[in-house]
Coordinates of C-alpha atoms in Angstrom, one line a residue:
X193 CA 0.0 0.0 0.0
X194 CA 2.6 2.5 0.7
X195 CA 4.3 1.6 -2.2
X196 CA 1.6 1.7 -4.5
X197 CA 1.0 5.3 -2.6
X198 CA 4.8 6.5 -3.3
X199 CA 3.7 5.7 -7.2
X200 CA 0.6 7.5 -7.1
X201 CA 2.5 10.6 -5.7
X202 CA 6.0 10.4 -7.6
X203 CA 4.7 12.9 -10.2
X204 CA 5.5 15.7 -7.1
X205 CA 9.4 15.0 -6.8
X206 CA 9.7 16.2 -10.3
X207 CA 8.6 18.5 -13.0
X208 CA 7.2 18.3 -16.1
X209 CA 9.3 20.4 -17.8
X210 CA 13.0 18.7 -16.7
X211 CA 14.6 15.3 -16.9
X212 CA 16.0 14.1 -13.5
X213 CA 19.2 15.3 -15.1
X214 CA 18.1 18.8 -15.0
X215 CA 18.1 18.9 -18.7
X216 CA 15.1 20.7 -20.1
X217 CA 11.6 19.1 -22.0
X218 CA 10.5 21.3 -24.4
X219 CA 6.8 21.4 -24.5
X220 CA 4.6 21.1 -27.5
X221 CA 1.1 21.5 -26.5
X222 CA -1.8 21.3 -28.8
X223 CA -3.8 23.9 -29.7
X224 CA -6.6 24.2 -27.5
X225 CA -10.7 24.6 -28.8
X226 CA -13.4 25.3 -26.7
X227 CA -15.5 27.2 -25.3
X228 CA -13.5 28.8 -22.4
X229 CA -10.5 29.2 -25.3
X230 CA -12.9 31.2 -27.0
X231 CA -13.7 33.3 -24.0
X232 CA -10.0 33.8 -23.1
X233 CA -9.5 35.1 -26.6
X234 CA -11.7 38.1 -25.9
X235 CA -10.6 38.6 -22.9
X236 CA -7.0 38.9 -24.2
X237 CA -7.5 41.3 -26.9
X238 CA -9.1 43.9 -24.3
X239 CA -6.1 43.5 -22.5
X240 CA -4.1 43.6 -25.3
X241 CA -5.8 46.7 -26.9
X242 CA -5.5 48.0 -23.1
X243 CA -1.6 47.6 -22.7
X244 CA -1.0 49.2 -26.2
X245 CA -3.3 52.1 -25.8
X246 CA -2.9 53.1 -22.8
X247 CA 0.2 55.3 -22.9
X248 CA -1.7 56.8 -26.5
X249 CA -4.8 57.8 -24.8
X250 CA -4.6 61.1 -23.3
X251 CA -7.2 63.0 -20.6
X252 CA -6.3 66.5 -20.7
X253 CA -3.3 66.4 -22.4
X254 CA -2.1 64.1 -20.1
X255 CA -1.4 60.1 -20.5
X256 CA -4.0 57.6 -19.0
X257 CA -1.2 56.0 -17.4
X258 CA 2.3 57.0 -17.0
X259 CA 4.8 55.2 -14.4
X260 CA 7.6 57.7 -14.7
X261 CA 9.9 56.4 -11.9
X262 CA 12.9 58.4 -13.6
X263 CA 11.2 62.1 -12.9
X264 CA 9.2 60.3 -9.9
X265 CA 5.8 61.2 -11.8
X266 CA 2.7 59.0 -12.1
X267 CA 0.4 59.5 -13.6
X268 CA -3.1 57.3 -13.2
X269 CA -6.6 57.5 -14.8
X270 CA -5.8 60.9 -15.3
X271 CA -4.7 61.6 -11.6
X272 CA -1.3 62.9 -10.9
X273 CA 0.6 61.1 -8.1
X274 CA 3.8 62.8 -6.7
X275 CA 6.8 61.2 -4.2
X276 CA 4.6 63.0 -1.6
X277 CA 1.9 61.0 -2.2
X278 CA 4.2 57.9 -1.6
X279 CA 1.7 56.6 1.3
X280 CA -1.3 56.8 -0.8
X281 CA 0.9 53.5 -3.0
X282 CA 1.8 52.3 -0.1
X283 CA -1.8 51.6 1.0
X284 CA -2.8 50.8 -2.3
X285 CA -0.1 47.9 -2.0
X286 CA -1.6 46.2 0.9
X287 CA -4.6 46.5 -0.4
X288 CA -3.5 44.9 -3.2
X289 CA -1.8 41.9 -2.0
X290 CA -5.0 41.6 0.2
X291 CA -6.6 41.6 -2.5
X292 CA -4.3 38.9 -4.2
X293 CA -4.5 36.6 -0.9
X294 CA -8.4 37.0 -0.6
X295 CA -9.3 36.2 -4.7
X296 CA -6.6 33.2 -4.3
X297 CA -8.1 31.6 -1.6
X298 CA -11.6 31.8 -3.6
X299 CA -10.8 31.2 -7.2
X300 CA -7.3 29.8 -7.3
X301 CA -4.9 30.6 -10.1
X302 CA -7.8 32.0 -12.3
X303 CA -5.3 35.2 -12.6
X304 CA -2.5 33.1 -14.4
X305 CA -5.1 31.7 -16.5
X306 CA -7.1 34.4 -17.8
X307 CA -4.9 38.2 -17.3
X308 CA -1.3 37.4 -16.2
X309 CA 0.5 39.1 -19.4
X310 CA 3.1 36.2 -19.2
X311 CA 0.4 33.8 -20.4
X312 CA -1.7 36.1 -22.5
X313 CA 1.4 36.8 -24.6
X314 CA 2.8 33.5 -24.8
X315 CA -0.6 31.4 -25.4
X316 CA -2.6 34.2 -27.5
X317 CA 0.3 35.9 -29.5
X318 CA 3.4 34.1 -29.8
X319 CA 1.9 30.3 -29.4
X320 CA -0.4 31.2 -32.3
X321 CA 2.3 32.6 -34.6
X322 CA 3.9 29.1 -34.4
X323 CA 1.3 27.0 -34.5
X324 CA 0.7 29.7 -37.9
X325 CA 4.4 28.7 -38.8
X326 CA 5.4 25.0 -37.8
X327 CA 1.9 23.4 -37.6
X328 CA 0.8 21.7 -34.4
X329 CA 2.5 19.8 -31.9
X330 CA 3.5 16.7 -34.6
X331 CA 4.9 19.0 -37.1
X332 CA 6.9 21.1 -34.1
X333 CA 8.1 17.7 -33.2
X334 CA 9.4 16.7 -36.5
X335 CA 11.0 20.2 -37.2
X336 CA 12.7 20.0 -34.0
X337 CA 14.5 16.7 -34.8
X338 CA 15.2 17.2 -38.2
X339 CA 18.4 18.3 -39.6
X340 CA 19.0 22.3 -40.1
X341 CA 17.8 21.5 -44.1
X342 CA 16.2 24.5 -46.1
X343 CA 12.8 24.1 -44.7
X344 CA 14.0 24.4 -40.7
X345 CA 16.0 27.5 -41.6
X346 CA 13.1 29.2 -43.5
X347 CA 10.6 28.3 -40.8
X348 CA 13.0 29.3 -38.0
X349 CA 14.0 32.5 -39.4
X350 CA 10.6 33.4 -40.1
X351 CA 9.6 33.1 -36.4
X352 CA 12.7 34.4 -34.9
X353 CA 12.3 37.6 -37.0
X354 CA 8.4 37.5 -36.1
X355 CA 8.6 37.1 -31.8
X356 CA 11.9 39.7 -32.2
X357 CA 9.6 42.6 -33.9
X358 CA 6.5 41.6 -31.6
X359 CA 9.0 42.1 -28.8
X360 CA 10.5 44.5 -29.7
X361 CA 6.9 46.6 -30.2
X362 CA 6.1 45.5 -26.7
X363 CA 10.1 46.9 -25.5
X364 CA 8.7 50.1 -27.5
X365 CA 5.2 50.0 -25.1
X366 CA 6.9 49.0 -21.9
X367 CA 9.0 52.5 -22.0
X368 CA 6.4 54.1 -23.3
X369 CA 4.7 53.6 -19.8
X370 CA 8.1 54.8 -18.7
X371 CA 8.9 58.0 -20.2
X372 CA 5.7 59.0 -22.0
X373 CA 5.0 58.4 -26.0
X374 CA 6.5 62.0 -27.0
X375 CA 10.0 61.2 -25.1
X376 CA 9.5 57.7 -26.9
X377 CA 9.0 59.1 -30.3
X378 CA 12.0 61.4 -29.9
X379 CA 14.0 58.1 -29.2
X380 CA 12.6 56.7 -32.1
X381 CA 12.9 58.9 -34.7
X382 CA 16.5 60.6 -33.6
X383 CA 19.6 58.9 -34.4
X384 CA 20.6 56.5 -31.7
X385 CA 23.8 58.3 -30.6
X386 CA 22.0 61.3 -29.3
X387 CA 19.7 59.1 -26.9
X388 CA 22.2 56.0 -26.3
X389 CA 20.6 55.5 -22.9
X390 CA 16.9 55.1 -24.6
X391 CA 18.0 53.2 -27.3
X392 CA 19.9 50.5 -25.2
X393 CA 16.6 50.4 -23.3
X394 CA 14.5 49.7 -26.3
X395 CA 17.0 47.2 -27.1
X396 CA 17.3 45.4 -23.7
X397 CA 13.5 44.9 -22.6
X398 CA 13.1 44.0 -26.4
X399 CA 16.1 41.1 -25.9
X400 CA 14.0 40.6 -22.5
X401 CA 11.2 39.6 -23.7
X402 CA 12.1 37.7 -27.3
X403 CA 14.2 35.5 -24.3
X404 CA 10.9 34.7 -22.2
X405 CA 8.3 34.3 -24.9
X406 CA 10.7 32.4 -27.6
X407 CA 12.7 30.0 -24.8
X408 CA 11.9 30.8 -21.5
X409 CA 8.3 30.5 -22.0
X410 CA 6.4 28.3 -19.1
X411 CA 9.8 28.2 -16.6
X412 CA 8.8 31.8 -16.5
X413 CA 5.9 30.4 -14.0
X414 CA 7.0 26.8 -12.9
X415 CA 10.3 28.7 -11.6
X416 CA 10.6 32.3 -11.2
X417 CA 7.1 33.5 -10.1
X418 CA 6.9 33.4 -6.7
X419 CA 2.8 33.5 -6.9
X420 CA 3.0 30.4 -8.1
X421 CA 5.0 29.1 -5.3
X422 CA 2.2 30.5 -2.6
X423 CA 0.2 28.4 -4.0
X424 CA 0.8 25.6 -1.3
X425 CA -0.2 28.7 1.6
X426 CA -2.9 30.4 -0.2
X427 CA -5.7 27.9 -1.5
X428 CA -7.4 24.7 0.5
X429 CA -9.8 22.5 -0.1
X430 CA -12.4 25.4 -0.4
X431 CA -10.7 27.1 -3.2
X432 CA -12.1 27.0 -6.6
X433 CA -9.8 25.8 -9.2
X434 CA -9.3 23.5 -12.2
X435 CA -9.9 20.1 -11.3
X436 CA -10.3 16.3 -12.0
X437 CA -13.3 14.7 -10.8
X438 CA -11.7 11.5 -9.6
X439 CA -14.6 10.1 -8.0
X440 CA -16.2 10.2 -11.6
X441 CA -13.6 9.8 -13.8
X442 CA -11.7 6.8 -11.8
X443 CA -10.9 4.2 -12.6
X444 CA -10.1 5.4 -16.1
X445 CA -9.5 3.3 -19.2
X446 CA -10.2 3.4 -22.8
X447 CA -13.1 3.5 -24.1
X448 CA -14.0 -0.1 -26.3
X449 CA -16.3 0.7 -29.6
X450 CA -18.5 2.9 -28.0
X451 CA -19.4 0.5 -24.3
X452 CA -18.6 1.0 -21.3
X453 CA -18.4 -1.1 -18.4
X454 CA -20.3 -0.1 -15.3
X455 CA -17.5 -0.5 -13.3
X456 CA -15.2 2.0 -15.0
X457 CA -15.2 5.9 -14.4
X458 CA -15.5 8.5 -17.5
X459 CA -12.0 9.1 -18.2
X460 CA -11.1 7.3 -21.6
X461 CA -7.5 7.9 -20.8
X462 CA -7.2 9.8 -24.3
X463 CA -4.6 12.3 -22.7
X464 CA -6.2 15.0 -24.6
X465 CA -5.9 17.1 -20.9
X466 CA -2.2 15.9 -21.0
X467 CA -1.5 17.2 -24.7
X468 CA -2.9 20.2 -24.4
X469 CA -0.8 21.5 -21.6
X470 CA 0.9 24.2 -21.8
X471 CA 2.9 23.0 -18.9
X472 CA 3.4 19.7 -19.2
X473 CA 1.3 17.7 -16.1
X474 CA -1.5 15.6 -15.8
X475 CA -4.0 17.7 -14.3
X476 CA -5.7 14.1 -13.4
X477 CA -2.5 14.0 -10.4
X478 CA -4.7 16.8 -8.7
X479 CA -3.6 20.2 -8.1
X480 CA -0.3 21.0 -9.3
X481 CA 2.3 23.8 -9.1
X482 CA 2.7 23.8 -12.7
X483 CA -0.9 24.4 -12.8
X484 CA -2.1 27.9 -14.5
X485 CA -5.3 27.1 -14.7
X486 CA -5.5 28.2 -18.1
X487 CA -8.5 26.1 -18.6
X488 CA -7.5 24.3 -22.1
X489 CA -7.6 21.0 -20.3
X490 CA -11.3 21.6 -19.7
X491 CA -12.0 22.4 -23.3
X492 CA -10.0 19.1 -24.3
X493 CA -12.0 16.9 -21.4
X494 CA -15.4 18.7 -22.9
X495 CA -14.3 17.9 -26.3
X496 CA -13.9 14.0 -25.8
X497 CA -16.8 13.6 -23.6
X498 CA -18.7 15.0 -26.4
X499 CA -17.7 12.2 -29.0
X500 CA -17.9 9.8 -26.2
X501 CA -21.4 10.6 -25.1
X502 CA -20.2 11.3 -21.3
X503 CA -21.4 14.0 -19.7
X504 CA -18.8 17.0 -20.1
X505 CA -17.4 19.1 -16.7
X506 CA -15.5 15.7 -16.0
X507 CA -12.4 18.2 -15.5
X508 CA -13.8 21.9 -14.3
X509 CA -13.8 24.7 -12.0
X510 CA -14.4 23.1 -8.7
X511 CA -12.7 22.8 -5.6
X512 CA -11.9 19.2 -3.3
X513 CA -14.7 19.5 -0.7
X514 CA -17.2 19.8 -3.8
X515 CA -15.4 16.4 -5.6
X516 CA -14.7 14.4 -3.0
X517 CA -17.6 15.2 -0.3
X518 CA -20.0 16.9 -2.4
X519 CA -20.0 19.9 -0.6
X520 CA -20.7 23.5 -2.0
X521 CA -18.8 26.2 -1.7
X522 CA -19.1 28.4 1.3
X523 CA -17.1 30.9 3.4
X524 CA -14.3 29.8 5.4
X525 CA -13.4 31.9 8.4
X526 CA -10.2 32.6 6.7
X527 CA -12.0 34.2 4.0
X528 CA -14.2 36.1 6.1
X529 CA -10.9 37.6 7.6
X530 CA -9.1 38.5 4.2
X531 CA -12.8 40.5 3.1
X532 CA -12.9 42.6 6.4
X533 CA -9.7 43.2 6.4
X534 CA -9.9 44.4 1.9
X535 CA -13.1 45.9 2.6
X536 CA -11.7 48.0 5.3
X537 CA -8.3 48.9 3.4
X538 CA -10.3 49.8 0.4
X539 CA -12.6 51.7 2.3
X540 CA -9.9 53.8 3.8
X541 CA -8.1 54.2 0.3
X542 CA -11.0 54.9 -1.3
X543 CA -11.2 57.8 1.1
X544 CA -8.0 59.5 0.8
X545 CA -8.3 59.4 -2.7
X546 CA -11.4 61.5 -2.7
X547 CA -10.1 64.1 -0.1
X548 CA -6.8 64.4 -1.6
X549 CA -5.6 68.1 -2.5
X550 CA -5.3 69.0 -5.5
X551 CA -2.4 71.2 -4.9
X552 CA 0.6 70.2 -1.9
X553 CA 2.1 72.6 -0.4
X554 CA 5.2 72.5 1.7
X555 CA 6.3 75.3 4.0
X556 CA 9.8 75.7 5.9
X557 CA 11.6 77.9 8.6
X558 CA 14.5 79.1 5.9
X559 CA 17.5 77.6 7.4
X560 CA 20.0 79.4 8.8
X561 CA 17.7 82.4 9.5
X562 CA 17.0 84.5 12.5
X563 CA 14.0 86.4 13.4
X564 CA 14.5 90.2 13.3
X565 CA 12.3 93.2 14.5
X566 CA 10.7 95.6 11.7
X567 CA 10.9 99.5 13.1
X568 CA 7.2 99.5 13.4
X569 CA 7.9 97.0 16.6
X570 CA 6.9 93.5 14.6
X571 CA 9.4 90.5 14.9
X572 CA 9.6 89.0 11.2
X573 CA 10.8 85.1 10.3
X574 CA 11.3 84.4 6.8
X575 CA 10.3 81.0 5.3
X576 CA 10.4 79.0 1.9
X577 CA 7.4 77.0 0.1
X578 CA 7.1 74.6 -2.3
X579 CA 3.5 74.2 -4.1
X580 CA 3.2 71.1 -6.0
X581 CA 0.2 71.2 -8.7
X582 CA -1.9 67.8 -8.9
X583 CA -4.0 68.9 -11.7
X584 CA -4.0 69.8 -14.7
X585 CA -5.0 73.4 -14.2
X586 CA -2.8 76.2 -13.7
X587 CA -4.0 77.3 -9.7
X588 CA -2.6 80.5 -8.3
X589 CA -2.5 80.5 -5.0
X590 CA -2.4 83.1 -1.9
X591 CA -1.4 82.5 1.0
X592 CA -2.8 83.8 4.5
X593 CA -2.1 83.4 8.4
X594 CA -4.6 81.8 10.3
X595 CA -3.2 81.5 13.3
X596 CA -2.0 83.8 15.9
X597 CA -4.9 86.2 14.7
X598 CA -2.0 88.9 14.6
X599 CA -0.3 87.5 12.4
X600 CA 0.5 88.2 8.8
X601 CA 2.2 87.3 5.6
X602 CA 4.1 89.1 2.9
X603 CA 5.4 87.3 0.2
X604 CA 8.6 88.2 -1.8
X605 CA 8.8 88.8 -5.2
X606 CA 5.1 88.4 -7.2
X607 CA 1.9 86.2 -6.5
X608 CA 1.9 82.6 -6.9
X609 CA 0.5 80.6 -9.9
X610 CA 1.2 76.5 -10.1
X611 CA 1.3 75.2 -13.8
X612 CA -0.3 72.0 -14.3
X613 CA 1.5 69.5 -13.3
X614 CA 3.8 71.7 -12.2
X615 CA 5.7 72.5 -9.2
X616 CA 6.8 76.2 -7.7
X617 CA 8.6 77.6 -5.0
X618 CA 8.9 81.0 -3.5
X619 CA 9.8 83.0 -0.3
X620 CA 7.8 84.7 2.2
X621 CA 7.5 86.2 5.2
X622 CA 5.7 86.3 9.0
X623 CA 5.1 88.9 11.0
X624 CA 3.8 88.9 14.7
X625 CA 3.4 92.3 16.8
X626 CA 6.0 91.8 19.5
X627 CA 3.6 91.5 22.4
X628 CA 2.0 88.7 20.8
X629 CA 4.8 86.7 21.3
X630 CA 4.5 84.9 24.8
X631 CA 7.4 82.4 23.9
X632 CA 10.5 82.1 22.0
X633 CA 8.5 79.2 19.6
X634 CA 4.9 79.6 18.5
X635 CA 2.7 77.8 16.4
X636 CA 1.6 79.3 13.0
X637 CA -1.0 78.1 10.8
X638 CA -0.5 79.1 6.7
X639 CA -3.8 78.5 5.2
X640 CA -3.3 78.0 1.7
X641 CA -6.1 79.6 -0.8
X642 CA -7.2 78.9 -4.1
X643 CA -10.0 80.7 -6.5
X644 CA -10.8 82.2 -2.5
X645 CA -10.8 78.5 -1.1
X646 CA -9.1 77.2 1.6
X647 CA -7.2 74.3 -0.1
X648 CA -5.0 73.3 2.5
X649 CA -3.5 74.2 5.7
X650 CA -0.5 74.2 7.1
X651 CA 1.6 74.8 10.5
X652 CA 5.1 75.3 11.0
X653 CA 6.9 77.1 14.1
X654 CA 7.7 80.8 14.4
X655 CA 11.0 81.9 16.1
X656 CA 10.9 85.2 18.4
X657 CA 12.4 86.9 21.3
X658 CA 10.2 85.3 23.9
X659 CA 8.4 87.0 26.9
X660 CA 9.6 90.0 27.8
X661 CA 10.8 90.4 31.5
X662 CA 8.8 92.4 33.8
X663 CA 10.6 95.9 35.2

């Protein structure tokens, strides 16, 4: 029993994709057809159309997204983020590996399968231009093998020069997100020498990614991503993924001109779920690592049961309480947990999103400065502010004393106007009558005014002579 046992469960000790060697197994998986391929093909070209139109579609002049880490500029759905807002990512973070843990627990992998990039590039771009190439798995096979004649240089070449443009178009994309599409055109259009750094950029994430989508390809997920990996610590017998229904399928064998015994399960053994993977496993072992949950296994399982006259959902989305004890699914504790805990990050996100200023405004003491004493008896500090403009309006902006009630301000030099998107800094002063200072620090609020609204306020410390002694 325990060796049988061993048997069952020696599929775990090793990979799919790698001889006990280490040496590699390249995979050639049949093109999947089906229902859910279908629906993964739609979904993939909005994402697609997404990924290359975002950086093109401007809101007020502006990118819809722009991740300039370079000028430390972002630039979201048309909101402008600044370092300053550096807490408002953090949050956004935690709420989104919440987020991460919480879906997980409930659906599985359904992310790898259906919007990861690394799988919607590989299985509905570059997977599609060589099945359009070399034919399916058979014909790959036989290429493979074959001497480099005529044929297998044509074919190769053709491919090689195919995934190196696509890549390079998505290189072109990535920095596009980086540095905007006008300092991207510049690149592009100027000779390389007089933007060295941008064109070695180009080059590199174009090299990148021709290396993961023409070689790398599934290790990209079976070794390096570390979601993958979590896998073991994030779902349980509640979570919904792609599964085998062994209690249906077992104890499999081929089907025999059209009978079946009554003893057997539904699984003809016709390894259509085996050829189709993009990975490599037999999803029949039970949840894998390997697993993306890319659903073609399904539409191959459907597929036979069809011809077969079986039932289809023989593989599906299901979890192990459902298969083995027929239970539905229902809320764990643990997933109660993860919800308050998203629901309240969210909540709280959500907020300081709606009640962030538009402009940011940072006031200072000027260093090295004392206080001095005007002839008409005031004692006078002299500060320096920075106004950062989160819009993409130009906003001039006063600036007024709110507290002590004596107080007052005088800037130097003219009035202040913010471009969009734009940052200024300026000089001004304080004044406070001398017997309204009662200490040699005192609290002053700067209320800072736009279009005559109080847009933000600020405090900062005022430096004086102190109480005076009594005679």
């Amino acid at each position: 029993m325990v060796q049988h046992s061993t048997e069952q469960n020696s599929f775990r000790d090793t990979i799919a994709t790698a001889e006990k060697s280490g040496r590699r197994i390249w995979i050639f998986p049949a093109k999947p057809k089906g229902r859910l391929y279908s629906a993964r093909t739609v979904v993939a070209v909005f994402l697609l159309a997404f990924l290359f139109g975002a950086p093109f579609v401007r809101v007020n002049g502006e990118p819809l997204v722009l991740l300039n880490v370079l000028d430390r500029k972002f630039i979201i759905f048309g909101l402008v983020f600044w370092p300053q807002d550096f807490y408002l990512f953090g949050l956004a973070l935690i709420t989104f590996l919440v987020f991460v843990v919480l879906f997980t627990a409930v659906f599985g992998r359904l992310f790898c399968g259906w919007i990861c990039p690394q799988t919607v590039f590989l299985e509905m771009v570059f997977r599609r231009i060589e099945y359009w190439i070399e034919g399916g798995p058979a014909r790959q096979r036989k290429l493979a093998a074959q001497a480099w004649n005529t044929e297998k240089v044509f074919k190769r070449s053709v491919k090689a020069v195919l995934f190196f443009g696509i890549s390079f178009l998505i290189g072109n994309t990535f920095l596009a997100y980086i540095i905007g599409t006008d300092q991207l055109f510049r690149i592009v259009t100027a000779s390389p020498t007089e933007h060295l750094a941008g064109f070695v950029a180009v080059l590199s994430f174009s090299f990148l990614f021709y290396f993961v989508f023409a070689w790398f390809r599934e290790q990209a997920c079976t070794l390096v991503c570390p979601y993958g990996r979590l896998q073991g610590v994030l779902i349980d017998a509640n979570s919904i993924v792609v599964a085998y229904d062994r209690t249906r399928g077992e104890p499999r064998a081929p089907m025999e001109r059209g009978s079946r015994a009554a003893e057997l399960g539904d699984c003809v053994d016709c390894l259509a779920c085996v050829h189709v993977c993009p990975t490599g496993i037999d999803i029949r072992n039970g949840t894998q690592l390997e697993c993306v949950n890319c659903t073609a296994c399904i539409d191959a399982c459907n597929r036979t049961m069809r011809k077969v006259g079986l039932p289809e959902g023989l593989i599906r989305y299901s979890s192990e309480a459902a298969i083995t004890h027929g239970r539905r699914f229902r809320i764990t504790g643990r997933v109660a947990l993860y919800t308050v805990v998203f629901v309240l990050l969210s909540s709280l996100l959500t907020y300081l999103l709606v009640t962030r200023s538009s402009v940011e405004t940072t006031v200072l003491r000027t260093p090295g400065s004392m206080y001095t004493e005007t002839e008409d008896g005031r004692i006078r500090n002299l500060y320096t502010v920075k106004i950062i403009n989160k819009s993409f309006e130009r906003v001039p902006v006063e600036l007024r004393a709110a507290a002590p009630r004596s107080a007052t301000v005088q800037m130097v030099g003219t009035g202040l106007v913010v471009e969009p998107d734009g940052m200024v800094e300026s000089a001004f002063f304080v004044d406070i009558p001398r017997d309204q200072i009662f200490s040699q620090s005192t609290l002053v609020t700067i209320e800072v005014y736009s279009a005559g609204e109080v847009v933000e306020t600020v405090r900062t410390s005022f430096m004086g002579p102190g109480r005076r002694a009594e005679p």
